[in-house]
Short mmCIF file of C-alpha atoms and ligand atoms in Angstrom, two decimals:
data_model
loop_
_atom_site.label_atom_id
_atom_site.label_comp_id
_atom_site.label_asym_id
_atom_site.label_seq_id
_atom_site.Cartn_x
_atom_site.Cartn_y
_atom_site.Cartn_z
CA MET A 24 -8.80 -5.78 25.77
CA ARG A 25 -9.16 -4.64 22.77
CA SER A 26 -6.97 -3.16 19.70
CA VAL A 27 -7.92 0.50 19.63
CA ILE A 28 -6.69 2.21 16.46
CA ILE A 29 -6.32 5.56 18.64
CA GLY A 30 -4.58 7.95 15.55
CA THR A 31 -3.49 8.00 12.10
CA GLY A 32 -1.13 10.14 9.73
CA ILE A 33 -0.74 10.33 6.17
CA GLY A 34 3.01 11.27 4.36
CA VAL A 35 2.04 12.20 0.78
CA PRO A 36 4.45 13.42 -1.32
CA ALA A 37 3.68 16.90 -2.79
CA ASN A 38 4.41 16.58 -6.63
CA ILE A 39 1.16 15.40 -8.26
CA VAL A 40 1.79 13.68 -11.21
CA THR A 41 -1.30 13.59 -13.05
CA ASN A 42 -1.94 10.47 -16.41
CA GLU A 43 -1.64 13.50 -18.84
CA ALA A 44 2.14 14.08 -17.60
CA LEU A 45 3.06 10.25 -18.23
CA SER A 46 1.56 10.17 -21.76
CA GLN A 47 4.31 13.62 -22.13
CA LEU A 48 7.34 10.15 -21.36
CA MET A 49 5.53 7.27 -23.27
CA ASP A 50 2.47 6.12 -25.52
CA THR A 51 -0.19 5.63 -23.22
CA SER A 52 -2.95 7.96 -22.32
CA ASP A 53 -5.38 9.91 -19.61
CA GLU A 54 -7.70 7.29 -21.29
CA TRP A 55 -6.25 3.53 -21.02
CA ILE A 56 -5.37 4.81 -17.09
CA ARG A 57 -8.82 5.27 -16.14
CA VAL A 58 -10.89 3.58 -17.78
CA ARG A 59 -8.39 0.02 -16.84
CA SER A 60 -7.45 1.69 -13.55
CA GLY A 61 -9.87 4.09 -12.32
CA ILE A 62 -6.72 5.88 -11.65
CA ARG A 63 -6.45 10.04 -12.40
CA GLU A 64 -3.02 11.34 -10.45
CA ARG A 65 -0.30 10.13 -8.62
CA ARG A 66 2.27 11.31 -6.30
CA TYR A 67 5.93 10.81 -6.96
CA ALA A 68 8.11 11.58 -3.90
CA ASP A 69 11.30 14.59 -4.56
CA PRO A 70 14.22 12.77 -5.50
CA GLY A 71 16.27 11.77 -2.43
CA GLN A 72 13.04 11.94 -0.62
CA SER A 73 12.56 8.20 0.68
CA SER A 74 9.94 5.60 2.08
CA SER A 75 10.99 6.42 5.99
CA ASP A 76 10.99 9.81 5.14
CA LEU A 77 6.84 10.05 4.27
CA GLY A 78 6.63 7.02 7.22
CA VAL A 79 8.20 9.48 9.76
CA ILE A 80 6.23 12.17 8.57
CA ALA A 81 2.77 10.01 8.66
CA ALA A 82 3.45 8.21 12.42
CA ALA A 83 4.18 12.43 13.76
CA GLN A 84 0.63 12.87 12.53
CA ALA A 85 -0.76 9.80 14.03
CA ILE A 86 1.26 9.97 17.10
CA ALA A 87 -0.33 14.05 17.63
CA GLN A 88 -4.02 13.13 16.50
CA ALA A 89 -3.23 10.76 19.56
CA GLY A 90 -2.94 13.17 21.90
CA LEU A 91 0.26 11.26 22.50
CA THR A 92 4.41 12.52 22.11
CA PRO A 93 6.94 10.11 20.69
CA ALA A 94 8.63 9.44 23.84
CA ASP A 95 4.77 7.41 24.42
CA ILE A 96 5.38 4.68 22.16
CA ASP A 97 6.76 1.14 22.81
CA ALA A 98 6.94 -0.65 19.38
CA VAL A 99 7.06 0.24 15.99
CA ILE A 100 6.09 -1.90 13.20
CA PHE A 101 7.52 -1.32 9.51
CA ALA A 102 5.34 -2.57 6.83
CA THR A 103 7.41 -1.56 3.29
CA MET A 104 8.85 -3.40 0.22
CA THR A 105 10.93 -0.06 -0.84
CA PRO A 106 12.96 0.24 2.07
CA ASP A 107 15.21 3.07 2.01
CA ARG A 108 18.27 0.19 1.99
CA LEU A 109 18.54 -3.18 1.43
CA LEU A 110 19.97 -3.82 5.55
CA PRO A 111 18.97 -1.98 8.60
CA GLY A 112 15.24 -1.75 7.76
CA ASN A 113 13.04 1.58 8.00
CA GLY A 114 12.91 0.66 11.39
CA PRO A 115 15.55 2.02 13.29
CA LEU A 116 15.17 4.53 10.32
CA LEU A 117 11.98 6.08 11.79
CA GLN A 118 13.24 5.57 15.22
CA LYS A 119 16.24 8.28 14.61
CA GLY A 120 13.93 10.53 12.94
CA LEU A 121 11.06 10.66 15.29
CA GLY A 122 13.26 10.72 17.97
CA LEU A 123 11.79 7.17 19.79
CA ARG A 124 13.27 5.84 22.52
CA ASP A 125 15.55 3.19 22.75
CA ILE A 126 11.76 0.59 21.69
CA PRO A 127 11.91 -2.53 19.41
CA THR A 128 10.76 -1.88 15.62
CA PHE A 129 10.19 -4.84 13.31
CA ASP A 130 10.39 -4.60 9.84
CA ILE A 131 7.96 -6.76 7.51
CA ARG A 132 7.64 -7.09 3.90
CA GLN A 133 4.53 -8.15 3.09
CA GLN A 134 3.83 -5.78 0.02
CA CYS A 135 0.17 -4.76 -0.79
CA SER A 136 -1.05 -7.20 3.39
CA GLY A 137 2.08 -5.55 5.14
CA PHE A 138 -1.17 -2.87 6.54
CA LEU A 139 -3.47 -5.97 7.28
CA TYR A 140 -0.11 -8.37 8.40
CA GLY A 141 0.87 -5.49 10.75
CA LEU A 142 -2.61 -5.52 12.83
CA GLU A 143 -2.37 -8.85 13.76
CA LEU A 144 0.95 -8.89 15.14
CA ALA A 145 -0.25 -5.05 16.54
CA ASP A 146 -3.24 -7.00 17.84
CA LEU A 147 -0.86 -9.92 19.37
CA PHE A 148 1.82 -7.57 20.89
CA ILE A 149 -1.20 -6.22 22.80
CA GLN A 150 -2.74 -8.92 23.94
CA SER A 151 0.09 -10.92 25.06
CA GLY A 152 0.69 -7.48 27.33
CA ARG A 153 4.23 -6.97 25.94
CA TYR A 154 3.93 -3.63 24.44
CA ARG A 155 0.43 -1.31 24.65
CA ARG A 156 1.15 1.24 22.39
CA VAL A 157 2.27 -0.30 18.77
CA LEU A 158 3.15 2.74 16.27
CA LEU A 159 2.06 0.79 12.92
CA VAL A 160 3.25 2.41 9.31
CA GLY A 161 2.87 1.42 5.65
CA ALA A 162 4.64 3.61 4.28
CA GLU A 163 6.85 3.14 0.24
CA VAL A 164 8.45 5.12 -3.10
CA HIS A 165 8.34 2.89 -5.86
CA THR A 166 9.45 5.63 -7.92
CA PRO A 167 13.11 4.75 -7.77
CA PHE A 168 11.83 1.27 -9.39
CA MET A 169 10.00 3.76 -12.88
CA PRO A 170 12.70 4.74 -15.35
CA TRP A 171 12.27 8.07 -14.71
CA HIS A 172 16.06 8.57 -15.52
CA LEU A 173 14.39 8.84 -19.12
CA GLY A 174 12.79 11.98 -18.16
CA TRP A 175 11.78 12.85 -14.72
CA ASP A 176 13.22 16.16 -14.20
CA THR A 177 10.87 17.10 -17.59
CA LEU A 178 8.19 15.46 -15.68
CA ILE A 179 8.89 17.97 -12.48
CA GLY A 180 9.21 20.78 -14.11
CA GLN A 181 12.51 21.14 -13.70
CA SER A 182 13.44 20.69 -16.88
CA THR A 183 11.58 21.75 -20.84
CA ARG A 184 13.93 19.27 -22.42
CA GLU A 185 12.07 17.47 -24.92
CA ILE A 186 12.31 13.43 -24.71
CA THR A 187 13.72 11.52 -27.37
CA GLU A 188 12.13 8.94 -29.37
CA ALA A 189 14.42 5.98 -27.87
CA GLU A 190 13.26 7.30 -24.02
CA ARG A 191 9.82 7.55 -24.94
CA ALA A 192 9.65 3.58 -26.22
CA GLU A 193 12.28 2.64 -22.82
CA ASN A 194 10.09 4.46 -20.19
CA THR A 195 6.87 2.32 -22.28
CA LEU A 196 8.45 -1.07 -21.73
CA THR A 197 6.95 -0.25 -18.27
CA ARG A 198 3.85 1.06 -18.64
CA ASP A 199 1.70 -1.49 -17.76
CA ARG A 200 2.87 -1.45 -14.14
CA THR A 201 4.54 2.18 -13.77
CA VAL A 202 1.29 4.09 -14.60
CA LEU A 203 -0.89 1.87 -11.91
CA PHE A 204 2.12 3.12 -8.46
CA GLY A 205 2.46 5.99 -6.56
CA ASP A 206 4.57 6.73 -2.90
CA GLY A 207 2.37 7.78 -0.30
CA ALA A 208 2.89 6.38 3.60
CA GLY A 209 0.52 5.99 6.41
CA ALA A 210 0.17 5.55 9.59
CA ALA A 211 -1.39 4.37 12.80
CA VAL A 212 -1.05 4.03 16.92
CA ILE A 213 -2.31 0.85 18.30
CA GLU A 214 -3.32 0.81 22.08
CA GLY A 215 -4.84 -2.19 23.92
CA ARG A 216 -8.49 -0.58 26.02
CA GLU A 217 -10.96 -1.86 27.67
CA GLY A 218 -14.61 -1.85 25.86
CA GLU A 219 -16.39 -2.57 22.71
CA GLU A 220 -13.58 -0.82 20.71
CA GLY A 221 -11.29 -2.15 18.75
CA LEU A 222 -10.61 -5.04 16.33
CA ARG A 223 -12.17 -8.06 16.78
CA LEU A 224 -10.18 -10.65 14.06
CA ILE A 225 -7.62 -11.36 11.29
CA ARG A 226 -7.72 -14.01 9.40
CA LEU A 227 -4.44 -14.16 6.88
CA HIS A 228 -3.16 -16.42 3.95
CA THR A 229 -0.61 -17.09 2.31
CA ASP A 230 -0.16 -19.23 -1.22
CA GLY A 231 3.39 -19.42 -2.34
CA SER A 232 2.48 -20.81 -5.56
CA GLY A 233 1.58 -17.55 -6.79
CA ALA A 234 4.81 -16.49 -5.79
CA ASP A 235 6.13 -15.32 -9.28
CA VAL A 236 2.86 -13.26 -10.53
CA LEU A 237 3.76 -10.80 -8.77
CA THR A 238 7.81 -10.86 -7.80
CA MET A 239 10.83 -9.14 -8.73
CA HIS A 240 14.18 -11.63 -9.77
CA GLY A 241 16.51 -9.34 -10.14
CA ALA A 242 19.29 -8.00 -6.65
CA GLY A 243 17.98 -11.58 -5.24
CA PHE A 244 20.89 -13.55 -3.25
CA LYS A 245 19.76 -16.44 -4.43
CA ARG A 246 21.97 -15.03 -7.26
CA ARG A 247 25.82 -14.42 -6.93
CA PRO A 248 26.69 -11.92 -7.01
CA PHE A 249 22.93 -10.46 -5.90
CA VAL A 250 22.82 -7.57 -8.16
CA THR A 251 24.89 -7.40 -11.80
CA HIS A 252 24.82 -4.90 -14.97
CA GLN A 253 22.93 -7.07 -16.50
CA GLN A 254 19.86 -8.17 -14.07
CA ILE A 255 19.63 -3.99 -14.73
CA ASP A 256 19.96 -3.97 -18.46
CA ASP A 257 17.22 -7.36 -18.08
CA GLY A 258 15.04 -5.13 -16.52
CA GLU A 259 15.04 -7.63 -13.78
CA THR A 260 15.11 -5.21 -11.09
CA LEU A 261 11.82 -3.89 -12.25
CA PRO A 262 9.08 -5.86 -9.78
CA PHE A 263 7.21 -8.39 -12.95
CA MET A 264 3.56 -8.49 -12.66
CA ALA A 265 0.73 -11.26 -14.18
CA GLY A 266 -1.91 -8.64 -14.29
CA LYS A 267 -4.48 -10.77 -15.55
CA GLU A 268 -3.72 -12.83 -12.81
CA VAL A 269 -3.45 -10.99 -9.74
CA PHE A 270 -6.84 -9.38 -10.70
CA ARG A 271 -8.68 -12.74 -11.05
CA SER A 272 -6.97 -13.37 -7.46
CA ALA A 273 -7.85 -10.35 -6.26
CA VAL A 274 -11.80 -10.08 -7.04
CA THR A 275 -12.28 -13.98 -5.57
CA LEU A 276 -9.64 -14.18 -2.86
CA MET A 277 -10.78 -10.38 -0.99
CA PRO A 278 -15.27 -11.29 -0.58
CA GLN A 279 -13.66 -14.40 0.61
CA ALA A 280 -11.57 -13.15 3.07
CA VAL A 281 -14.41 -10.58 4.42
CA ARG A 282 -16.48 -12.76 4.64
CA GLU A 283 -14.21 -15.58 6.42
CA VAL A 284 -13.82 -13.30 9.45
CA CYS A 285 -17.71 -12.67 8.89
CA GLU A 286 -18.87 -15.55 9.09
CA ALA A 287 -16.05 -16.33 11.97
CA SER A 288 -17.66 -13.17 14.26
CA GLY A 289 -21.27 -14.09 13.54
CA ILE A 290 -22.88 -11.19 11.61
CA THR A 291 -23.78 -10.44 8.32
CA VAL A 292 -21.79 -9.52 5.25
CA ASP A 293 -24.87 -6.83 4.96
CA SER A 294 -24.20 -5.72 8.80
CA LEU A 295 -20.83 -4.35 7.65
CA ASP A 296 -20.86 -0.37 7.67
CA LEU A 297 -17.73 -0.47 5.55
CA VAL A 298 -15.17 -2.68 3.52
CA LEU A 299 -12.00 -0.75 3.31
CA VAL A 300 -10.21 -2.73 0.14
CA HIS A 301 -6.45 -1.93 -0.73
CA GLN A 302 -6.32 0.26 -3.23
CA ALA A 303 -4.66 -1.37 -6.12
CA ASN A 304 -7.15 -0.59 -9.28
CA LEU A 305 -10.94 0.84 -9.23
CA ARG A 306 -12.06 -1.79 -11.42
CA ILE A 307 -10.56 -4.82 -8.29
CA ILE A 308 -12.34 -2.51 -5.78
CA GLU A 309 -15.68 -2.38 -7.25
CA GLY A 310 -15.13 -6.22 -8.06
CA VAL A 311 -14.61 -6.44 -4.47
CA GLN A 312 -17.73 -4.76 -3.95
CA LYS A 313 -19.87 -6.41 -5.99
CA ALA A 314 -18.99 -9.54 -5.08
CA LEU A 315 -20.60 -8.96 -1.30
CA GLY A 316 -23.85 -7.64 -2.87
CA LEU A 317 -23.07 -4.62 -1.26
CA PRO A 318 -24.16 -0.79 -2.19
CA PRO A 319 -21.10 1.59 -3.29
CA GLU A 320 -21.60 3.82 -0.81
CA LYS A 321 -20.09 0.86 1.60
CA VAL A 322 -17.66 0.76 -0.47
CA PRO A 323 -15.04 4.21 -0.18
CA HIS A 324 -11.59 4.11 -2.21
CA ASN A 325 -8.77 6.88 -3.60
CA VAL A 326 -6.62 4.97 -5.56
CA GLU A 327 -8.10 7.88 -8.37
CA ARG A 328 -6.05 10.32 -6.28
CA PHE A 329 -2.99 8.33 -5.06
CA GLY A 330 -3.00 5.38 -7.37
CA ASN A 331 -1.43 2.13 -6.00
CA THR A 332 0.91 3.10 -2.64
CA THR A 333 1.44 -1.03 -2.19
CA ALA A 334 1.82 -1.08 2.36
CA ALA A 335 0.54 2.22 2.84
CA THR A 336 -3.42 2.23 1.23
CA LEU A 337 -4.88 0.69 4.02
CA PRO A 338 -3.83 3.22 6.46
CA ILE A 339 -3.84 6.72 3.72
CA LEU A 340 -7.98 5.46 3.01
CA LEU A 341 -8.42 4.65 6.79
CA HIS A 342 -6.94 8.32 7.66
CA GLU A 343 -9.66 9.47 4.85
CA CYS A 344 -12.17 8.23 5.76
CA LEU A 345 -11.99 9.47 9.41
CA THR A 346 -10.94 12.99 8.12
CA ASP A 347 -14.46 12.98 6.20
CA GLY A 348 -16.28 11.59 9.19
CA LEU A 349 -17.30 8.40 7.39
CA ILE A 350 -16.27 5.86 10.20
CA ARG A 351 -18.57 7.03 13.19
CA PRO A 352 -18.92 4.99 16.53
CA GLY A 353 -20.55 2.30 16.77
CA MET A 354 -19.80 0.78 12.78
CA ASN A 355 -18.35 -2.82 11.47
CA LEU A 356 -15.56 -1.80 9.46
CA VAL A 357 -13.61 -4.66 7.46
CA PHE A 358 -9.98 -3.95 5.79
CA THR A 359 -9.09 -6.20 2.97
CA ALA A 360 -5.84 -6.78 0.70
CA LEU A 361 -4.20 -9.49 -1.81
CA GLY A 362 -0.80 -8.87 -2.80
CA SER A 363 2.62 -10.20 -4.17
CA GLY A 364 3.11 -13.57 -2.42
CA LEU A 365 0.22 -13.89 -2.51
CA HIS A 366 -0.43 -12.56 1.16
CA TRP A 367 -4.09 -11.70 1.54
CA GLY A 368 -5.99 -11.10 4.27
CA ALA A 369 -9.25 -9.60 6.12
CA ALA A 370 -9.19 -7.74 9.26
CA LEU A 371 -12.88 -6.47 11.23
CA TYR A 372 -13.18 -3.81 13.52
CA ARG A 373 -15.98 -2.36 15.34
CA THR A 374 -15.35 1.05 15.98
O1 UT7 B 9 -1.50 -4.74 -5.49
C1 UT7 B 9 -1.51 -5.37 -5.96
C2 UT7 B 9 -0.58 -5.94 -6.49
N1 UT7 B 9 -1.16 -4.92 -8.50
C3 UT7 B 9 -2.59 -5.57 -9.06
O2 UT7 B 9 -3.43 -5.48 -8.27
C4 UT7 B 9 -2.96 -4.91 -10.22
C5 UT7 B 9 -3.78 -6.13 -10.86
N2 UT7 B 9 -4.18 -6.18 -12.51
C6 UT7 B 9 -4.56 -4.89 -12.85
O3 UT7 B 9 -4.98 -4.05 -12.75
C7 UT7 B 9 -4.33 -5.24 -14.75
O4 UT7 B 9 -4.38 -6.40 -14.92
C8 UT7 B 9 -4.06 -3.55 -14.83
C9 UT7 B 9 -4.00 -2.76 -15.04
C10 UT7 B 9 -2.43 -3.97 -14.90
C11 UT7 B 9 -4.07 -4.41 -17.33
O5 UT7 B 9 -5.56 -3.77 -17.89
P1 UT7 B 9 -5.93 -4.77 -18.38
O6 UT7 B 9 -7.12 -4.61 -18.51
O7 UT7 B 9 -5.89 -6.29 -17.75
O8 UT7 B 9 -5.11 -5.04 -19.82
P2 UT7 B 9 -3.85 -5.84 -20.31
O9 UT7 B 9 -2.63 -6.02 -19.77
O10 UT7 B 9 -4.45 -7.09 -21.38
O11 UT7 B 9 -3.43 -4.84 -21.74
C12 UT7 B 9 -4.32 -4.51 -22.58
C13 UT7 B 9 -4.40 -3.85 -23.78
C14 UT7 B 9 -1.98 -4.43 -24.47
O12 UT7 B 9 -2.42 -4.34 -25.72
P3 UT7 B 9 -2.30 -5.48 -26.58
O13 UT7 B 9 -2.04 -6.13 -26.57
O14 UT7 B 9 -4.05 -5.71 -25.65
O15 UT7 B 9 -2.43 -4.64 -27.90
C15 UT7 B 9 -1.34 -3.47 -23.44
O16 UT7 B 9 0.10 -3.22 -23.93
O17 UT7 B 9 -3.11 -2.72 -22.73
C16 UT7 B 9 -1.88 -2.42 -23.78
N3 UT7 B 9 -1.19 -1.83 -22.17
C17 UT7 B 9 -1.46 0.06 -22.23
N4 UT7 B 9 -2.08 0.85 -23.12
C18 UT7 B 9 -1.87 1.94 -23.12
C19 UT7 B 9 -0.89 -1.51 -21.10
N5 UT7 B 9 -0.58 -0.83 -20.01
C20 UT7 B 9 -1.26 0.22 -20.76
C21 UT7 B 9 -0.79 1.64 -20.71
N6 UT7 B 9 -0.97 2.58 -21.78
N7 UT7 B 9 -0.13 2.26 -19.65
#
């Protein structure tokens, strides 16, 4: 029995926000963002549109593409670092939104590695015989982290109000992070099937000594109370990122993880047909590709259109590659990701 991805879907908001549009709100430029990250545009959810809302759209498409109905799903795994609420998690909200049966829903929070960790759980559920069809969703709405109350209305064309100098200065304080992230969701329906197709091997890693390089200090239960006005004023309810350190870890550990799954499976890196890398930064994706000695066409990317959508990057990319005909039967495919935790790993999948 193997875990086979039998349907995929995406839920991306309609609002396309270009680098030029962001330059109206803060001191940044299309050139800086493109040269440093490869990103040209990203999607922003409408106010009130949440990660579970986008997850429902992606999941509905994945279920339909699999030729199933919501009643056919046996368990849900929802990966997000931007849930609608602190409690409950997004699982029950998705269950209600999709009209799923009374089935277990699991919320996981491995940030950029959420989809990989979800794949591991889905595979274990299926291999154990506990659940036959698992719906795996990765969805994020990062915009509420961003100080877009200072210009959001202008950005989405609902106002022609000029941004004040003070607003511009405040928006600029977080420009190293805000320009990189976008909103979106991707989903996959995974079913246990006999045959050659399916997941072959996953290797996951965690290094808690890297917990401080990409983190959010505020709104956490180490503090009493767990959130204060002071934390908000001090910017502690926004993620902190030591960009260069995360970058170095990403270009080192993702190639290592890809090699690890290849070696453990007795195949060479050269024999991989496609490597789907977490879409954080085009320079990281190209770094992984070069470290593995693969030609660029084997490492597709869409970060230029969506930015970093954290747990959603891999399922969105997978869906696009399938839709574009890049994935054909009999291919060796690897998924790899690294993010806050640090969590990272790789999964080998035979199509
Ligand atoms: O999903 C996993 C999580 N995240 C990642 O994988 C991200 C990993 N890190 C990165 O992708 C890169 O480190 C960044 C894109 C975040 C930054 O690129 P960098 O080449 O490391 O730039 P930097 O942080 O060294 O900044 C260079 C300069 C700085 O100015 P000074 O100090 O040299 O005068 C920044 O203040 O660029 C400035 N800067 C900006 N300028 C215009 C930072 N952000 C911006 C901006 N627009 N948005």
